[in-house]
Amino acid sequence: MHAIRDAITAALRQPDPQRPSQTIGKAKAGIYAFYDYDGEPIYVGQTAEGFGVRLGRHLTGQRSDAVAKYVLDPFEVHTVSMWSLPHIGDMPPRERKAALDPYEYTVYQQLLEGSAFNAILNEGDIPEAVAQELPDPLTCVIIPDGILPDRSHPDIRIARRAQTISLLAKNISERKVSRGLRRALLTQTERLNALARARYQALDGVVEVEGAEGVVDEPEGLFPTP
């Protein structure tokens, strides 16, 4: 986990493409998106207080709402994109959210078009708005090469995703929930099904040996904890 924290810190120290004299972590307002190990978009958000604050809540154990509700599993985040919007960051804090909404909607729609499932895990509906012209994002991988093989192993991902679905379903069963939370559950089950199917189909042509107890590509170590 320390290696991932270091990678996130390094990403936030990259120059802001819109204001190269400052780091992206110093940007006060913008849109961010998370992608999984397949490059599939899984979450979109906005920040009116800085990328460092928002990414920290989601990814480094500070427990954002999305993580606490088991909508987003930080373990699944491989890549982060950040769209800095300094003209909004220069606004008074109370005015930033309304100004960010159209940009968040624009990113959301673009990522939906690129999604194999035509779905993203956001619980809340992003208000429809006029599409905005977006700057180029800063995109960073936050999973170091040293732990990538275990983190990206399909069997580990299947187990993690199944665990997330179980916890999300339990959360839904215990309280009155939004339509968006049920949509997130549906999306997660579709994502699990696709991953399990791909893993099964990868066995085509493999000869099973009676009495064999494992496969040669099993990851080492115990089930990781984010």
Steps between C-alpha positions, in 0.01 A plus 500: 500500500791736568616455140156603373492801730840601362373460144197719574725761660726493194199545272381802699845654467481499121468844336146617440453498119292818528740678736842337461650722769304309765440133570170329418457437872479876554216541250192614690232373262457236235359164393658162562435146380617155607568205268549133578769258376319455169485875435128494580372825657350428841444833676473872422506785748562868545699693755464859612765459770794342317596167344721407793208515742256304283740231384617454855146436619431247229829315474703518820267369767326824597165343403299708258126435474555293184750276678300479823191385309703239305425669170869557427774255595833692510675171423352516147646843416799472270504839327382851587422786261474860623356792303618820668268800458686800640241753386256329737761463773536880490132543584374539858461150655120525523474554123724216387264201514240649269776593257651150517174312437499541117861383479429196716204415275720537190765264636233257617341483156833454325595214732159334461559491126834328557366252755450138398198494735369848419500551877712657772477428872388844618205471735366847439362622169718768344271787395457537126672811367635660186820325391815698568835511324743306716871560542740209467507298823802391695483120512712298743533132588497460879587130523879445512648231274612297800147422615321516166511122426319408823259792491402440138472121520148411380432250779588758765283757323210256477526427873520870589211590274284221642581620852408858407169383350422303816566799724306734273204260491510471879502879528197517269312231694537683831367844414291707265727576208502708186434377149860594425633255758299218342633607160854477639425145618374405154809650336731318739332166431536557126867585547553186709324285243715639218822440693400144599395420144830627359689295757306187410539554126875541549507130592404393146759252382637434849521130580371418849700237690310275738618559855660837425455736790581837349615701202839637428399864484354537848617822674720468801407625843179547691191682386609869496334771701487854357 
